Coordinates of C-alpha atoms in Angstrom, one line a residue:
Chain U
M1 CA 7.4 -17.3 -31.0
D2 CA 6.2 -16.0 -27.8
K3 CA 2.9 -17.1 -26.3
V4 CA 2.5 -14.2 -23.9
L5 CA 3.7 -11.5 -26.1
G6 CA 3.0 -13.0 -29.4
D7 CA 0.3 -10.7 -31.0
K8 CA -0.1 -8.2 -28.3
I9 CA 0.3 -4.6 -29.3
P10 CA 3.3 -3.3 -27.3
E11 CA 1.2 -0.7 -25.3
F12 CA 1.2 -0.9 -21.6
N13 CA 0.2 1.3 -18.7
K14 CA 2.3 2.5 -16.1
K15 CA 0.2 0.6 -13.4
A16 CA -0.3 -3.1 -14.1
A17 CA -3.6 -3.7 -15.8
G18 CA -6.4 -5.2 -13.8
G19 CA -5.3 -4.7 -10.3
G20 CA -5.1 -1.2 -9.5
N21 CA -3.6 -0.1 -6.3
V22 CA -3.7 -2.9 -3.7
G23 CA -2.1 -2.9 -0.4
L24 CA -2.2 -4.7 2.7
S25 CA -3.9 -1.8 4.4
G26 CA -6.6 -1.9 1.8
A27 CA -7.7 -5.3 2.8
S28 CA -8.2 -4.6 6.4
F29 CA -7.2 -1.8 8.8
S30 CA -3.5 -1.3 9.0
L31 CA -1.5 -1.7 12.1
G32 CA 0.1 1.6 11.0
D33 CA 3.8 2.1 10.3
H34 CA 4.7 5.0 12.1
R35 CA 3.3 5.4 15.6
T36 CA 4.7 7.8 18.1
K37 CA 5.4 6.9 21.7
F38 CA 2.6 9.2 22.7
E39 CA 0.0 7.6 20.4
T40 CA 1.0 4.2 21.8
L41 CA 0.6 5.5 25.3
V42 CA -2.9 6.6 24.4
I43 CA -3.9 3.1 23.1
I44 CA -2.6 1.4 26.2
L45 CA -4.4 4.1 28.4
I46 CA -7.7 3.6 26.8
A47 CA -7.3 -0.3 27.4
V48 CA -6.5 0.3 31.1
V49 CA -9.5 2.8 31.2
I50 CA -11.9 0.3 29.6
I51 CA -10.7 -2.9 31.8
G52 CA -10.5 -0.8 34.9
G53 CA -13.9 0.9 34.4
T54 CA -15.5 -2.4 33.6
E55 CA -14.1 -4.0 36.7
L56 CA -15.2 -1.1 38.9
S57 CA -18.6 -0.7 37.5
L58 CA -19.2 -4.5 37.9
V59 CA -18.3 -4.3 41.4
L60 CA -20.0 -1.1 41.9
F61 CA -23.3 -2.2 40.5
N62 CA -23.0 -5.8 41.8
V63 CA -23.5 -7.4 38.4
P64 CA -23.8 -11.2 38.8
Q65 CA -21.0 -13.3 37.4
Y66 CA -23.2 -15.1 34.9
V67 CA -24.0 -11.8 33.1
L68 CA -20.5 -10.5 32.9
P69 CA -17.5 -11.7 34.8
K70 CA -15.0 -9.3 36.2
P71 CA -11.8 -8.8 34.0
S72 CA -9.7 -10.0 37.1
L73 CA -11.7 -13.3 37.3
I74 CA -11.3 -13.9 33.6
V75 CA -7.5 -13.5 33.9
S76 CA -7.4 -15.7 36.8
A77 CA -9.6 -18.3 35.2
L78 CA -7.1 -18.3 32.2
F79 CA -4.3 -19.2 34.5
T80 CA -6.2 -21.8 36.5
E81 CA -7.8 -23.5 33.6
W82 CA -4.8 -23.3 31.3
K83 CA -3.8 -27.0 31.8
F84 CA -7.1 -28.1 30.9
L85 CA -7.5 -25.6 27.9
W86 CA -3.9 -26.3 26.6
P87 CA -4.7 -29.5 24.7
H88 CA -7.9 -27.9 23.3
I89 CA -5.7 -25.1 22.0
L90 CA -3.3 -27.4 20.3
I91 CA -6.3 -29.3 18.5
T92 CA -7.8 -26.0 17.2
I93 CA -4.3 -24.9 16.1
Y94 CA -3.7 -28.2 14.5
E95 CA -6.9 -28.1 12.6
L96 CA -6.5 -24.6 11.6
L97 CA -3.0 -25.2 10.4
T98 CA -3.7 -28.5 8.5
G99 CA -6.9 -27.1 6.9
F100 CA -5.3 -23.8 6.0
A101 CA -2.2 -25.4 4.4
I102 CA -4.5 -27.8 2.3
G103 CA -6.8 -25.1 1.2
A104 CA -4.2 -22.3 0.6
S105 CA -1.8 -24.5 -1.4
I106 CA -4.8 -25.8 -3.6
G107 CA -6.1 -22.1 -4.0
F108 CA -2.7 -20.8 -4.9
V109 CA -2.0 -23.4 -7.4
L110 CA -5.5 -23.1 -9.0
A111 CA -5.1 -19.4 -9.2
A112 CA -1.6 -19.6 -10.9
V113 CA -2.8 -22.2 -13.4
I114 CA -6.2 -20.8 -14.1
T115 CA -5.1 -17.1 -14.7
Q116 CA -3.0 -18.5 -17.6
F117 CA -6.2 -19.5 -19.4
P118 CA -8.6 -16.8 -19.7
F119 CA -11.3 -19.1 -20.8
V120 CA -11.0 -21.6 -18.1
E121 CA -10.8 -18.6 -15.5
K122 CA -14.1 -17.2 -16.8
I123 CA -15.8 -20.7 -16.5
V124 CA -14.5 -21.4 -13.0
T125 CA -14.8 -18.1 -11.4
P126 CA -18.6 -18.3 -10.7
Y127 CA -18.0 -21.5 -8.8
I128 CA -15.1 -20.2 -6.7
L129 CA -17.4 -17.1 -5.9
L130 CA -20.1 -19.5 -4.8
L131 CA -17.5 -21.3 -2.6
V132 CA -16.4 -18.0 -1.1
T133 CA -19.9 -16.7 -0.3
T134 CA -21.4 -19.9 1.0
P135 CA -20.7 -20.2 4.7
M136 CA -18.7 -23.5 4.9
L137 CA -19.9 -24.0 8.4
A138 CA -23.2 -25.0 6.9
L139 CA -21.5 -28.1 5.5
V140 CA -20.0 -29.3 8.8
P141 CA -23.0 -31.5 10.0
L142 CA -22.9 -33.2 6.6
L143 CA -19.1 -33.7 6.9
I144 CA -19.6 -35.1 10.4
L145 CA -22.1 -37.6 9.2
R146 CA -19.5 -38.7 6.6
F147 CA -16.4 -38.4 8.6
G148 CA -17.4 -38.8 12.2
F149 CA -16.6 -36.5 15.1
G150 CA -12.8 -36.4 14.7
S151 CA -10.8 -33.6 13.3
E152 CA -11.3 -34.5 9.7
P153 CA -14.6 -32.9 9.0
R154 CA -13.3 -29.6 10.6
I155 CA -10.1 -29.8 8.6
I156 CA -12.0 -30.2 5.6
A157 CA -14.2 -27.2 6.6
V158 CA -11.3 -25.1 7.3
A159 CA -9.7 -26.0 3.9
L160 CA -13.0 -25.2 2.1
A161 CA -13.3 -21.9 3.8
S162 CA -9.8 -20.6 3.4
G163 CA -8.8 -22.1 -0.1
P164 CA -11.4 -20.0 -2.2
M165 CA -10.3 -16.9 -0.4
V166 CA -6.6 -17.5 -1.1
M167 CA -7.4 -18.4 -4.6
I168 CA -9.7 -15.4 -5.4
N169 CA -7.1 -12.9 -4.2
S170 CA -4.2 -14.6 -5.6
A171 CA -6.0 -14.7 -9.0
T172 CA -6.3 -11.0 -8.8
G173 CA -2.7 -10.8 -8.2
F174 CA -1.8 -13.0 -11.1
R175 CA -4.1 -11.1 -13.4
R176 CA -2.1 -8.0 -13.1
V177 CA 0.2 -8.7 -16.1
D178 CA 2.6 -6.1 -16.9
L179 CA 3.6 -6.6 -20.4
A180 CA 6.7 -4.4 -20.2
K181 CA 8.2 -6.4 -17.4
I182 CA 7.5 -9.7 -19.1
A183 CA 9.0 -8.3 -22.3
L184 CA 12.1 -7.2 -20.2
A185 CA 12.6 -10.8 -18.8
R186 CA 12.0 -12.1 -22.3
S187 CA 14.6 -9.9 -23.8
F188 CA 17.1 -11.3 -21.5
G189 CA 16.2 -14.8 -22.4
A190 CA 13.9 -15.7 -19.6
S191 CA 12.0 -18.9 -19.8
T192 CA 8.4 -19.1 -19.1
L193 CA 9.1 -20.7 -15.8
Q194 CA 11.6 -18.0 -15.1
I195 CA 8.9 -15.4 -16.0
F196 CA 6.5 -17.0 -13.6
T197 CA 9.0 -17.1 -10.7
K198 CA 10.8 -13.8 -11.1
I199 CA 8.2 -11.7 -12.6
R200 CA 4.6 -13.0 -12.0
I201 CA 4.8 -14.3 -8.5
P202 CA 6.7 -11.1 -7.2
M203 CA 4.0 -9.1 -8.9
A204 CA 1.1 -10.9 -7.3
M205 CA 2.7 -11.1 -4.0
P206 CA 0.9 -8.3 -2.3
M207 CA -2.4 -9.8 -3.3
I208 CA -1.4 -13.3 -2.3
I209 CA -0.5 -12.2 1.2
V210 CA -3.8 -10.4 1.5
G211 CA -5.5 -13.8 0.3
L212 CA -3.5 -15.8 2.9
M213 CA -4.4 -13.3 5.6
V214 CA -8.1 -13.2 4.9
G215 CA -8.2 -17.0 4.2
S216 CA -6.4 -17.8 7.6
I217 CA -8.8 -15.6 9.5
F218 CA -11.9 -17.3 7.8
G219 CA -10.2 -20.6 8.6
L220 CA -10.1 -19.7 12.3
L221 CA -13.7 -18.7 12.1
T222 CA -14.6 -21.9 10.5
A223 CA -12.5 -24.1 12.9
I224 CA -14.1 -22.7 15.9
G225 CA -17.6 -22.8 14.4
A226 CA -17.1 -26.5 13.4
E227 CA -16.0 -27.4 16.9
M228 CA -19.3 -25.9 18.3
V229 CA -21.2 -27.9 16.0
G230 CA -20.0 -31.3 17.0
G231 CA -17.3 -33.3 18.7
A232 CA -15.8 -33.2 22.0
E233 CA -12.5 -31.3 21.6
G234 CA -11.1 -27.9 20.5
L235 CA -11.7 -24.4 21.8
G236 CA -15.0 -24.0 20.0
N237 CA -16.4 -27.1 22.0
R238 CA -15.1 -25.7 25.1
L239 CA -16.9 -22.6 24.5
T240 CA -20.4 -24.4 24.2
Y241 CA -19.2 -26.5 27.2
Y242 CA -18.6 -23.8 29.5
S243 CA -21.5 -21.6 28.5
A244 CA -23.8 -24.6 29.2
L245 CA -22.4 -24.8 32.7
I246 CA -22.7 -20.9 33.0
R247 CA -18.9 -20.8 34.0
M248 CA -18.5 -17.5 32.7
P249 CA -14.9 -16.6 33.7
Q250 CA -13.6 -19.8 31.7
F251 CA -15.8 -18.8 28.8
F252 CA -14.3 -15.3 28.4
A253 CA -10.9 -16.8 28.9
I254 CA -11.3 -18.7 25.8
I255 CA -12.5 -15.7 23.9
L256 CA -9.3 -14.0 25.2
I257 CA -7.2 -16.8 23.7
L258 CA -9.1 -16.6 20.4
A259 CA -8.7 -12.9 20.2
F260 CA -5.1 -13.5 20.6
M261 CA -5.0 -16.1 18.0
G262 CA -6.7 -13.8 15.6
I263 CA -4.5 -10.9 16.2
S264 CA -1.3 -13.1 15.9
I265 CA -2.5 -14.2 12.4
Y266 CA -2.9 -10.6 11.5
V267 CA 0.5 -9.5 12.8
F268 CA 2.2 -12.4 11.1
F269 CA 0.9 -11.6 7.6
F270 CA 1.4 -8.0 8.2
W271 CA 5.0 -8.7 9.0
L272 CA 5.2 -11.0 5.9
G273 CA 3.7 -8.3 3.8
K274 CA 6.4 -5.8 5.1
K275 CA 9.0 -8.3 4.2
W276 CA 7.9 -9.3 0.7
A277 CA 5.4 -6.9 -0.5
S278 CA 6.5 -3.5 0.8
W279 CA 7.4 -2.2 -2.6
E280 CA 3.8 -1.6 -3.2
T281 CA 2.3 1.0 -1.0
Chain X
M1 CA 19.6 -47.9 -73.8
K2 CA 19.5 -44.6 -75.6
W3 CA 16.1 -44.0 -74.3
R4 CA 17.2 -44.7 -70.5
G5 CA 20.1 -42.5 -71.1
S6 CA 18.2 -39.5 -72.3
L7 CA 15.8 -39.8 -69.3
R8 CA 18.7 -39.7 -66.9
E9 CA 20.1 -36.7 -68.7
R10 CA 16.7 -35.0 -68.7
C11 CA 16.2 -35.8 -65.0
L12 CA 19.7 -34.5 -64.2
L13 CA 19.1 -31.3 -66.1
R14 CA 15.7 -30.8 -64.3
A15 CA 17.4 -31.3 -61.1
V16 CA 20.2 -28.6 -61.8
Q17 CA 17.5 -26.2 -62.9
I18 CA 15.7 -26.8 -59.6
C19 CA 18.9 -26.2 -57.6
N20 CA 19.4 -23.0 -59.5
I21 CA 15.9 -21.7 -58.8
I22 CA 16.3 -22.5 -55.2
S23 CA 19.6 -21.0 -54.5
V24 CA 18.6 -17.9 -56.6
S25 CA 15.4 -17.5 -54.7
A26 CA 17.1 -18.1 -51.4
A27 CA 19.6 -15.5 -52.2
F28 CA 16.8 -13.3 -53.1
F29 CA 15.0 -13.7 -49.7
Q30 CA 18.2 -13.4 -47.8
G31 CA 18.2 -9.8 -49.2
N32 CA 21.3 -10.3 -51.2
F33 CA 19.7 -9.4 -54.5
T34 CA 17.2 -6.7 -53.2
V35 CA 18.3 -3.2 -53.5
P36 CA 17.5 -1.2 -50.4
K37 CA 14.7 0.9 -51.8
T38 CA 14.7 3.3 -48.8
E39 CA 18.2 4.2 -49.2
K40 CA 17.2 7.0 -51.6
T41 CA 18.4 9.6 -48.9
A42 CA 17.5 13.4 -49.3
K43 CA 21.0 14.3 -48.4
R44 CA 24.1 12.2 -48.5
T45 CA 26.8 14.4 -47.5
G46 CA 28.7 12.0 -45.2
P47 CA 31.7 10.1 -46.4
E48 CA 30.9 6.8 -48.0
A49 CA 32.9 4.7 -45.7
N50 CA 32.5 0.9 -45.7
H51 CA 29.1 0.4 -44.2
A52 CA 29.1 -2.9 -42.5
V53 CA 25.5 -3.9 -42.0
K54 CA 24.9 -5.0 -38.4
M55 CA 21.1 -5.8 -38.6
A56 CA 19.3 -6.0 -41.8
I57 CA 15.5 -5.6 -41.8
R58 CA 13.9 -6.9 -45.1
E59 CA 10.3 -6.2 -46.2
A60 CA 9.2 -6.6 -42.5
S61 CA 5.6 -6.5 -42.2
K62 CA 3.5 -6.8 -39.0
S63 CA -0.2 -6.7 -38.7
Y64 CA -2.3 -6.9 -35.2
Q65 CA -5.7 -8.4 -35.0
T66 CA -7.8 -6.0 -33.1
R67 CA -11.5 -6.0 -32.5
S68 CA -12.2 -3.5 -35.2
G69 CA -10.1 -5.4 -37.7
A70 CA -6.4 -5.8 -38.7
V71 CA -3.9 -2.9 -38.1
H72 CA -0.9 -2.8 -40.2
A73 CA 1.7 -1.6 -37.9
L74 CA 4.6 -2.4 -40.3
D75 CA 4.4 -2.4 -44.1
K76 CA 7.4 -3.8 -46.0
V77 CA 9.9 -2.0 -44.0
S78 CA 13.5 -2.4 -45.0
L79 CA 16.3 -1.0 -43.2
D80 CA 20.0 -1.5 -42.5
V81 CA 21.5 -0.8 -39.1
R82 CA 25.1 -0.3 -39.7
E83 CA 27.9 -1.7 -37.7
G84 CA 28.6 0.8 -34.7
E85 CA 26.3 3.6 -35.8
F86 CA 23.7 5.5 -33.8
L87 CA 20.4 5.2 -35.8
C88 CA 17.4 7.1 -34.7
I89 CA 13.9 6.0 -35.7
L90 CA 11.7 8.9 -35.8
G91 CA 8.0 9.0 -36.4
P92 CA 4.6 10.1 -34.9
S93 CA 2.8 8.1 -32.3
G94 CA 1.4 4.9 -33.5
C95 CA 3.6 4.7 -36.6
G96 CA 5.1 1.3 -35.7
K97 CA 8.4 2.4 -34.3
T98 CA 7.8 0.3 -31.1
T99 CA 6.6 -2.6 -33.1
L100 CA 9.8 -2.4 -35.3
L101 CA 12.0 -2.3 -32.3
W102 CA 10.3 -5.2 -30.5
S103 CA 10.7 -7.2 -33.7
M104 CA 14.2 -6.4 -33.9
A105 CA 14.5 -7.6 -30.2
G106 CA 12.9 -10.9 -31.1
L107 CA 9.9 -10.2 -28.8
H108 CA 7.6 -10.2 -31.8
T109 CA 7.0 -12.4 -34.9
L110 CA 6.7 -10.6 -38.0
S111 CA 3.8 -11.3 -40.4
S112 CA 6.3 -11.4 -43.2
G113 CA 9.8 -10.4 -44.1
D114 CA 12.8 -11.1 -41.9
I115 CA 15.3 -9.4 -39.6
R116 CA 18.8 -10.6 -39.4
L117 CA 21.7 -10.0 -37.0
G118 CA 24.7 -10.5 -39.2
N119 CA 23.5 -13.9 -40.8
E120 CA 21.3 -15.0 -38.0
P121 CA 17.7 -14.5 -38.4
I122 CA 16.0 -13.1 -35.3
T123 CA 13.0 -14.9 -34.2
K124 CA 13.6 -14.8 -30.5
P125 CA 15.5 -12.7 -28.1
H126 CA 19.3 -12.8 -28.8
P127 CA 22.1 -12.4 -26.2
E128 CA 23.9 -9.8 -28.5
I129 CA 20.8 -7.5 -28.5
A130 CA 19.6 -5.6 -25.3
M131 CA 16.6 -3.6 -25.0
I132 CA 16.2 -0.3 -23.1
F133 CA 12.4 0.3 -22.5
Q134 CA 10.2 3.3 -21.8
D135 CA 10.1 4.4 -18.2
A136 CA 13.1 2.6 -17.1
N137 CA 11.1 -0.7 -16.5
L138 CA 12.9 -1.6 -13.3
L139 CA 11.3 -4.2 -11.0
P140 CA 9.9 -2.4 -8.0
W141 CA 10.5 -5.4 -5.7
R142 CA 14.0 -5.4 -6.2
N143 CA 16.7 -3.0 -5.2
L144 CA 19.0 -1.4 -7.6
A145 CA 21.9 -4.0 -7.2
K146 CA 19.3 -6.9 -7.6
N147 CA 17.7 -5.3 -10.7
I148 CA 21.0 -5.0 -12.6
E149 CA 21.6 -8.6 -11.6
L150 CA 18.4 -9.7 -13.3
P151 CA 20.0 -10.5 -16.6
F152 CA 22.7 -12.5 -15.0
E153 CA 20.2 -14.4 -12.9
L154 CA 17.9 -15.1 -16.0
K155 CA 20.9 -16.4 -17.8
R156 CA 22.1 -18.4 -14.9
R157 CA 25.5 -16.8 -14.8
P158 CA 27.3 -15.2 -11.8
P159 CA 27.0 -11.5 -12.1
D160 CA 30.1 -9.6 -13.7
R161 CA 30.8 -7.4 -10.5
A162 CA 33.8 -5.6 -11.9
R163 CA 31.9 -4.4 -15.1
I164 CA 28.6 -3.6 -13.1
D165 CA 30.7 -1.5 -10.5
K166 CA 32.5 0.3 -13.4
L167 CA 29.2 1.1 -15.2
L168 CA 27.5 2.3 -12.1
E169 CA 30.5 4.5 -11.4
R170 CA 30.4 5.7 -15.0
V171 CA 26.7 6.8 -14.8
G172 CA 27.0 8.1 -11.3
L173 CA 24.9 5.7 -9.4
A174 CA 27.8 4.1 -7.2
G175 CA 26.5 4.1 -3.8
F176 CA 22.8 3.7 -4.6
E177 CA 22.9 -0.1 -4.9
N178 CA 20.6 -0.7 -1.9
K179 CA 18.0 1.8 -2.9
F180 CA 14.6 0.8 -4.4
P181 CA 13.5 2.1 -7.7
R182 CA 10.8 4.3 -5.9
E183 CA 13.5 6.0 -4.0
L184 CA 15.3 7.0 -7.2
S185 CA 14.4 9.9 -9.6
G186 CA 13.4 9.1 -13.2
G187 CA 16.7 10.0 -14.5
M188 CA 18.3 7.7 -12.0
Q189 CA 16.0 5.0 -12.9
Q190 CA 16.8 5.2 -16.6
R191 CA 20.4 5.3 -15.9
A192 CA 20.0 2.0 -13.8
S193 CA 18.3 0.4 -16.7
I194 CA 21.1 1.6 -19.0
V195 CA 23.6 -0.2 -16.7
R196 CA 21.4 -3.2 -16.5
S197 CA 21.4 -3.5 -20.4
L198 CA 25.2 -2.7 -20.7
S199 CA 26.1 -5.2 -17.9
V200 CA 25.8 -8.2 -20.3
D201 CA 27.9 -6.3 -22.9
P202 CA 25.5 -6.7 -25.8
S203 CA 26.7 -5.5 -29.2
V204 CA 23.4 -3.8 -30.1
L205 CA 21.3 -1.6 -27.9
L206 CA 17.6 -1.1 -28.7
M207 CA 16.3 2.0 -27.2
D208 CA 12.3 2.4 -27.0
E209 CA 11.7 6.1 -26.4
P210 CA 13.8 5.7 -23.2
F211 CA 13.7 9.4 -22.2
G212 CA 10.1 10.2 -23.2
A213 CA 8.9 10.4 -19.7
L214 CA 11.7 12.5 -18.3
D215 CA 11.6 16.3 -17.8
A216 CA 13.3 18.5 -20.5
F217 CA 16.5 19.0 -18.3
T218 CA 17.0 15.4 -17.4
R219 CA 16.4 14.5 -20.8
D220 CA 19.3 16.8 -22.0
E221 CA 21.5 15.3 -19.5
M222 CA 20.5 11.6 -20.4
N223 CA 21.1 12.5 -24.2
L224 CA 24.5 13.6 -23.5
L225 CA 25.4 10.5 -21.3
I226 CA 24.0 8.2 -24.0
Q227 CA 26.1 10.1 -26.5
E228 CA 29.2 9.6 -24.3
I229 CA 28.5 5.9 -23.7
W230 CA 28.1 5.5 -27.4
M231 CA 31.3 7.2 -28.2
E232 CA 33.1 5.2 -25.5
T233 CA 31.8 1.8 -26.3
R234 CA 30.7 2.2 -30.1
K235 CA 27.8 -0.2 -29.7
T236 CA 25.4 -0.4 -32.5
I237 CA 22.5 1.6 -31.1
A238 CA 18.8 1.9 -32.6
F239 CA 16.9 4.5 -30.7
V240 CA 13.3 5.2 -31.1
T241 CA 11.8 8.6 -30.4
H242 CA 9.2 11.0 -31.5
S243 CA 11.3 14.1 -30.8
I244 CA 12.9 15.5 -33.9
S245 CA 15.6 17.4 -32.2
E246 CA 16.5 14.5 -30.0
A247 CA 16.9 12.2 -33.1
I248 CA 19.1 14.8 -34.9
F249 CA 21.2 15.6 -31.8
L250 CA 21.9 11.8 -31.2
A251 CA 22.0 10.2 -34.6
D252 CA 24.4 9.4 -37.3
R253 CA 21.3 8.5 -39.3
V254 CA 17.7 9.4 -38.7
A255 CA 15.0 7.1 -40.4
V256 CA 11.8 8.8 -40.5
M257 CA 8.7 6.6 -40.3
S258 CA 5.3 7.2 -41.6
A259 CA 2.2 6.0 -40.0
R260 CA -0.7 3.7 -41.1
P261 CA 0.9 1.6 -42.5
G262 CA 4.2 2.0 -41.0
R263 CA 7.0 2.5 -43.4
I264 CA 10.4 4.1 -43.6
A265 CA 9.6 7.3 -45.4
E266 CA 13.0 8.8 -45.5
I267 CA 16.7 8.5 -44.2
Y268 CA 18.7 11.5 -43.3
D269 CA 22.4 11.5 -42.6
I270 CA 23.4 13.8 -39.8
D271 CA 27.0 14.8 -40.1
I272 CA 27.3 17.1 -37.1
P273 CA 30.8 16.4 -35.6
R274 CA 30.9 14.9 -32.1
P275 CA 31.0 15.3 -29.2
R276 CA 27.8 17.5 -29.8
A277 CA 26.9 19.9 -27.1
I278 CA 23.4 20.6 -25.9
D279 CA 23.8 24.2 -27.3
I280 CA 23.9 23.0 -30.8
Q281 CA 20.2 22.5 -30.7
T282 CA 19.8 26.4 -31.0
E283 CA 22.1 26.8 -33.9
P284 CA 20.2 27.9 -37.2
D285 CA 21.6 24.8 -39.2
F286 CA 20.3 22.4 -36.5
I287 CA 16.9 24.3 -36.4
K288 CA 16.8 24.3 -40.2
Q289 CA 17.3 20.6 -40.1
V290 CA 14.5 20.1 -37.6
L291 CA 12.2 22.1 -39.6
D292 CA 13.1 20.3 -42.8
I293 CA 12.2 17.0 -41.2
K294 CA 9.2 18.2 -39.7
S295 CA 7.7 19.6 -43.0
R296 CA 8.5 16.3 -44.7
I297 CA 6.7 14.4 -41.9
E298 CA 3.8 16.8 -42.0
H299 CA 3.7 16.7 -45.8
G300 CA 3.8 12.9 -45.7
R301 CA 0.8 13.0 -43.6
G302 CA -1.2 15.0 -46.1
A303 CA -1.4 18.1 -43.9
K304 CA -0.4 21.7 -45.1
V305 CA 3.0 22.5 -44.4
A306 CA 2.6 25.0 -41.6
I307 CA 5.6 26.1 -39.7
T308 CA 5.3 29.1 -37.5

């Protein structure tokens, strides 16, 4: 009568089986929920001391610009070069978003489907692990041979890097089946689709968000790397370009932009986790 | 001609015979002909009122396939749940109480036998039957209001606001609608789950050790509450527990199950007048009844009767 509950002994743990305690803070370091004004002040103070100290010591010891440019120069380069960098930023974001959207959707759907069939899951998992552990950057030269110097090979590389990450984390989430919660929904006449949307997805949500976060950061990494390998556009390409010209302030300005992009991704998913998965802490 | 006629007659006769056999056996399988064997109660002191049967369990058997072989959780269990009664199913751990209840809820298929609600065989969850689980079983990602609306959401119906509000008020949870389960105590969570089940106005409530995880004080409180709710609504309740005193305190009848294989060993009528106060659990008659059931369970398990 019921595929899920059919012949299972009605025993269940308080904690959902398989997953254990997972939280956003488990995957990477937390932004922290409660920070006092004093703590915030200390963080800012440290930044000021580091930046100020660097500036001062660079001037003091007369370090040449090609070794390490002064922070003030980096910031001014960011402003003066902005109009030249802007199109490259857009290209990198475009590659990241497109590749991530493709990879994450495929990864999510695969995770949702595969976890329903334990046999298939056991067969597929080693291959997914292989995809996770192989640096997709290694494929970029091959992809460029096939797809040329446009955005396509890089989008594919981003998808290949982020998809398996999303998949493997989402699968962990979907595996956390709580028989009692499914029985609850079933007892009120829920269909299999309703059990999926109302029980399984919310239950997997914390892990799905972790997967999306890790996947998108891997995606950014791969996008920049792929741009450094070949082509004439994107922030990764600019990095090689400026370092070849030994224009260090511009080089560091790009690193600043990349750091900002990375932290934005993190903050976005942290916020998403707070919104959709805060029930599990 | 005579030959053809006799053949026709013989065919007709055979057809009538077959029909008879079918109807007789159908009646037999529907339980009309079976005498409930388990009704040989030890004490039958209560008035023999007209016991309309709400749910009929007939020869229900269920075995699970495990790695170490088949486990017979239920073995030809026959039991009537009467209209409007409070029935407690009592037994040691692993005797198949929960399996029986899950089968009554239509969450399980039986290996053989059948369970009926009125004349309807229960093979899948039925809107007239609501289940209350161990540990409240609220969804942690939904607040109280959203948890209580779940049944309506699943049935694609607008929630019955008036009824929900009345029930929340009744169990003392009004004003907690925006709280999440982890912000509520165990007792409050279980009260919320009772509201969730009553909100769809079922006629049968199946309760699976609902207060097992609560501390003794909260448990008393919940037992009083469920008694009050039962007296107000007169729902048919089947309540699974492993606490003898809880069973006697709550029930009109206590069905004692024995383990491996799971069977109904005995049915006791409890005729303590209602409303029952928590204090009655310390009265000699009550304790005597507890010890009586306890000794029978232990006797049934083959252990020595040892009551200290």
